[in-house]
Coordinates of C-alpha atoms and ligand atoms in Angstrom, one line a residue:
M321 CA -10.0 9.9 -23.3
N322 CA -8.0 11.9 -20.9
R323 CA -11.0 14.0 -20.0
P324 CA -11.4 14.2 -16.0
I325 CA -14.4 12.5 -14.2
G326 CA -15.8 14.8 -11.9
L327 CA -17.2 14.2 -8.4
F328 CA -19.0 16.7 -5.8
D329 CA -20.6 16.4 -2.2
S330 CA -21.3 18.9 0.0
G331 CA -18.4 18.9 1.8
F332 CA -15.3 16.5 2.5
G333 CA -17.1 13.1 2.6
G334 CA -17.6 12.4 -0.8
L335 CA -13.4 12.0 -0.6
T336 CA -14.4 8.8 0.5
V337 CA -15.7 8.0 -2.6
M338 CA -12.6 9.8 -4.5
K339 CA -10.4 7.6 -2.5
E340 CA -11.6 4.4 -4.1
V341 CA -12.0 5.9 -7.3
V342 CA -8.0 6.7 -7.5
R343 CA -7.5 3.1 -6.3
H344 CA -10.0 1.4 -9.0
L345 CA -9.4 4.0 -11.7
P346 CA -5.4 4.9 -10.8
N347 CA -4.6 6.7 -14.6
E348 CA -7.5 8.8 -14.3
N349 CA -7.9 12.9 -13.8
L350 CA -10.1 13.9 -11.0
I351 CA -12.2 17.2 -10.0
Y352 CA -13.7 17.2 -6.5
L353 CA -15.9 19.9 -5.5
G354 CA -17.4 20.6 -1.9
D355 CA -19.9 22.8 -1.5
T356 CA -18.9 23.7 2.2
A357 CA -20.4 26.9 1.3
N358 CA -24.1 25.2 1.7
L359 CA -23.4 22.6 3.9
P360 CA -25.1 20.4 5.4
Y361 CA -27.4 19.4 2.3
G362 CA -29.2 16.7 4.8
N363 CA -31.6 19.0 6.4
K364 CA -32.6 21.3 3.7
S365 CA -35.4 21.1 1.2
P366 CA -35.9 18.6 -2.0
Q367 CA -35.6 21.9 -4.4
T368 CA -32.9 23.5 -2.7
I369 CA -31.1 20.0 -3.2
I370 CA -31.7 19.9 -6.5
E371 CA -30.7 23.4 -7.0
L372 CA -27.6 22.8 -5.1
A373 CA -26.9 19.5 -7.2
Q374 CA -27.6 21.5 -10.8
Q375 CA -25.0 24.3 -9.7
N376 CA -22.3 21.6 -8.5
A377 CA -22.8 19.8 -12.2
T378 CA -23.0 22.9 -14.0
F379 CA -19.6 24.1 -12.4
L380 CA -17.7 20.4 -13.3
L381 CA -19.1 20.1 -16.9
S382 CA -17.8 23.6 -17.4
K383 CA -14.4 21.7 -16.5
Q384 CA -15.2 19.3 -19.3
I385 CA -16.0 16.1 -17.4
K386 CA -16.7 13.0 -19.0
L387 CA -18.8 10.9 -16.1
L388 CA -19.9 12.6 -12.9
I389 CA -20.2 10.7 -9.6
I390 CA -22.6 12.2 -7.3
A391 CA -20.7 11.6 -4.3
C392 CA -23.5 12.5 -1.8
H393 CA -26.7 10.5 -0.9
T394 CA -28.5 13.5 -0.2
A395 CA -28.2 14.9 -3.7
C396 CA -28.5 11.4 -5.3
S397 CA -31.4 10.6 -3.2
R398 CA -33.2 14.2 -4.4
A399 CA -31.4 14.9 -7.7
L400 CA -30.2 11.9 -9.2
E401 CA -33.0 11.6 -11.4
T402 CA -33.2 15.2 -12.8
L403 CA -29.5 15.5 -13.1
Q404 CA -29.7 12.1 -15.3
K405 CA -32.4 13.4 -17.3
S406 CA -30.8 17.1 -17.9
L407 CA -27.4 16.4 -18.3
P408 CA -25.5 15.5 -21.2
I409 CA -22.8 13.3 -19.8
P410 CA -23.4 10.0 -17.9
I411 CA -24.0 9.8 -14.1
I412 CA -23.2 7.2 -11.2
G413 CA -24.5 7.8 -8.0
V414 CA -23.6 5.8 -4.3
I415 CA -27.5 4.6 -3.8
Q416 CA -27.8 1.3 -6.5
P417 CA -24.3 0.2 -5.1
G418 CA -25.0 0.7 -1.6
V419 CA -28.5 -1.0 -1.5
E420 CA -26.7 -4.1 -3.9
L421 CA -23.9 -4.4 -0.7
L422 CA -26.6 -4.3 1.7
L423 CA -28.7 -6.8 0.2
R424 CA -25.7 -9.1 -0.5
T425 CA -24.3 -8.9 3.2
T426 CA -27.3 -9.7 5.5
R427 CA -28.0 -13.0 6.4
T428 CA -30.8 -12.5 8.4
Q429 CA -32.4 -10.1 6.5
R430 CA -32.6 -7.2 9.3
V431 CA -30.9 -4.2 8.1
A432 CA -30.4 -0.9 9.2
I433 CA -29.9 2.4 7.2
L434 CA -28.1 5.7 8.3
G435 CA -28.4 9.2 6.5
T436 CA -29.2 12.7 6.8
T437 CA -32.8 13.8 7.5
S438 CA -33.3 14.4 4.0
T439 CA -32.1 11.2 2.6
I440 CA -34.2 8.9 5.1
E441 CA -37.4 10.9 4.4
S442 CA -37.1 10.5 0.6
G443 CA -37.5 7.1 1.2
V444 CA -35.8 5.9 -1.6
F445 CA -33.5 3.1 0.0
Q446 CA -36.9 1.7 1.4
S447 CA -38.2 1.7 -2.1
L448 CA -35.4 0.2 -3.8
I449 CA -35.1 -2.6 -1.4
Q450 CA -39.0 -3.5 -1.1
K451 CA -39.2 -3.7 -4.8
T452 CA -36.4 -6.8 -5.2
H453 CA -36.9 -8.0 -1.0
P454 CA -40.3 -7.3 0.3
H455 CA -39.4 -9.4 3.1
V456 CA -36.6 -7.5 4.2
Q457 CA -36.6 -5.4 7.6
I458 CA -35.4 -2.1 7.1
Y459 CA -35.0 0.3 10.2
P460 CA -34.1 3.5 9.0
I461 CA -32.2 6.1 11.3
A462 CA -31.5 9.9 10.5
C463 CA -28.4 11.3 12.1
P464 CA -28.1 14.6 11.4
L465 CA -25.7 15.7 14.2
F466 CA -22.8 13.1 12.1
V467 CA -22.0 15.7 9.4
P468 CA -21.4 18.6 11.3
L469 CA -19.4 16.6 13.8
I470 CA -17.4 15.2 11.0
E471 CA -16.6 18.6 9.3
E472 CA -15.4 20.0 12.3
G473 CA -13.1 17.1 13.0
H474 CA -14.9 15.6 16.1
H475 CA -15.8 12.5 15.0
N476 CA -13.4 10.3 17.2
T477 CA -14.5 12.6 20.4
Q478 CA -16.6 11.1 23.5
A479 CA -19.1 13.8 21.9
A480 CA -19.5 11.8 18.9
T481 CA -19.9 8.5 20.8
L482 CA -22.6 9.7 23.1
I483 CA -24.7 11.1 20.1
A484 CA -24.1 7.9 18.6
H485 CA -25.7 5.8 21.5
S486 CA -28.8 8.3 21.3
Y487 CA -29.4 7.7 17.4
L488 CA -28.8 3.9 17.7
E489 CA -30.3 3.0 21.0
P490 CA -33.6 1.6 18.7
L491 CA -31.3 -0.6 16.8
K492 CA -30.5 -2.7 20.0
K493 CA -34.2 -4.4 20.1
A494 CA -33.9 -4.7 16.1
K495 CA -31.2 -7.0 16.4
V496 CA -30.0 -5.8 13.0
D497 CA -27.2 -7.7 11.5
T498 CA -26.1 -5.0 8.8
V499 CA -25.7 -1.4 8.8
L500 CA -25.5 0.4 5.6
L501 CA -23.6 4.0 5.8
A502 CA -25.9 6.2 3.6
C503 CA -23.6 9.1 3.9
T504 CA -20.5 9.5 2.5
H505 CA -19.1 11.3 5.7
Y506 CA -20.1 8.4 8.1
P507 CA -17.2 6.0 6.9
L508 CA -14.9 8.2 9.3
M509 CA -17.0 7.7 12.2
R510 CA -16.4 3.4 11.4
A511 CA -14.7 2.8 14.5
V512 CA -17.3 5.0 16.7
L513 CA -20.3 3.1 15.1
Q514 CA -19.0 -0.1 15.3
Q515 CA -17.7 0.2 19.1
V516 CA -21.3 1.6 19.4
L517 CA -23.3 -1.0 17.6
G518 CA -20.7 -4.1 19.0
P519 CA -18.7 -6.5 17.1
D520 CA -21.4 -8.9 15.4
V521 CA -22.9 -6.3 13.1
Q522 CA -21.2 -5.3 9.9
L523 CA -20.9 -1.9 8.7
V524 CA -21.4 -1.6 4.8
E525 CA -20.5 1.7 2.6
P526 CA -20.8 1.8 -1.0
A527 CA -17.7 3.7 -2.0
E528 CA -15.4 0.9 -3.0
L529 CA -18.5 -0.7 -5.5
C530 CA -19.2 3.0 -6.8
A531 CA -16.0 3.4 -8.1
I532 CA -16.0 -0.8 -9.4
Q533 CA -18.9 0.6 -11.3
A534 CA -17.3 3.6 -12.5
R535 CA -14.5 1.6 -13.7
E536 CA -16.6 -1.0 -15.6
F537 CA -18.7 1.9 -17.6
L538 CA -15.5 3.5 -18.4
Q539 CA -14.3 0.5 -19.8
S540 CA -17.4 -0.6 -21.6
S541 CA -17.8 2.7 -22.9
Q542 CA -14.6 3.0 -23.8
L543 CA -13.9 5.8 -22.1
L544 CA -10.9 4.8 -19.9
N545 CA -7.8 7.3 -20.0
T546 CA -5.4 5.6 -21.9
Q547 CA -2.4 7.8 -21.8
N548 CA 0.1 6.8 -19.0
E549 CA 0.9 10.3 -17.5
K550 CA 0.3 10.7 -14.1
P551 CA -3.0 11.7 -12.7
H552 CA -4.1 15.4 -12.3
Y553 CA -6.3 15.8 -9.3
E554 CA -8.1 19.6 -8.5
F555 CA -10.0 20.3 -5.5
Y556 CA -12.4 23.2 -5.1
A557 CA -14.7 24.1 -2.3
S558 CA -17.3 27.1 -2.6
D559 CA -16.0 28.2 1.2
D560 CA -12.9 28.4 2.8
P561 CA -10.8 26.1 0.6
E562 CA -7.9 26.2 3.5
K563 CA -10.1 24.6 5.8
F564 CA -10.8 22.2 3.3
R565 CA -7.4 21.3 2.5
R566 CA -6.4 21.0 5.8
L567 CA -9.1 18.3 6.9
G568 CA -9.4 16.9 3.7
K569 CA -5.5 16.0 3.1
H570 CA -5.4 14.7 6.3
F571 CA -8.0 12.1 5.2
L572 CA -6.9 11.4 1.5
G573 CA -2.8 11.0 2.8
D574 CA 0.4 12.4 1.7
E575 CA 0.5 10.9 -1.4
I576 CA -2.1 13.0 -3.1
Q577 CA -0.9 16.5 -3.9
F578 CA -3.8 18.6 -2.0
T579 CA -4.3 22.1 -2.6
A580 CA -8.1 23.1 -2.6
K581 CA -9.4 26.5 -4.6
I582 CA -12.3 28.5 -4.4
I583 CA -15.0 28.2 -6.8
Ligands
LIG1298 N1 -22.1 13.6 2.4 C1 -23.7 13.7 2.2 C2 -24.1 12.4 2.0 O1 -23.5 11.3 1.7 C3 -24.1 15.1 2.6 C4 -24.2 15.1 4.1 C5 -24.5 16.7 4.3 O2 -24.6 17.5 3.5 O3 -26.1 16.5 5.0 O4 -25.4 12.3 2.5

């Protein structure tokens, strides 16, 4: 079936997921929406985040998508259930794969979760982990300044390192061995975070496992695109598509045709 897969995020963080979807589902047509007019989601109320997620999903549904990937932890933590109940298409999020990876990776059962204020306050990671692994020690940390730094292209600067030091200070005593990047923007700060946390800490992110789960789902539901044409990628932003194109293009690499339209 050649209908596209839709992905959305508040900005270009979700492109970290799209990149893996391109790798694991190279035949699929994709439509990406960055809701840059409403960025960041992480400091908004749950109700507002649900409404924004609904708007994004409605836009992507109008493009006849066959599967929706919510490439945003904040939107997943607040709106996944509501959207799953109300939309007529399957939805995959980033939270479940992140939890799976975190539990698979930790040896010491001491883990940290970095996310936006809303994701951390939702408590969704804490309750999912505790349900099956009550002995795991969890250190959740909200890092609200990371997303604006990344969206402005300042994620590899001294300012980013200083801010990361200040957010991650409590982890020095916590002795965690695994840290989940529970925001699709944070992989862009991976180098800085690894440097601040030290080489013994493993950083994990759900993008690849999310793409693999999407492939498995499409395979088992016989929804894979079996036509052998070059896939078509479309990008939309709700504000300043030129800025989105400039930064996003740099991130996705030259092999992907990148122009962004306004919704
Ligand atoms: N990329 C997002 C996430 O995964 C949203 C960041 C934001 O808009 O605050 O949570």
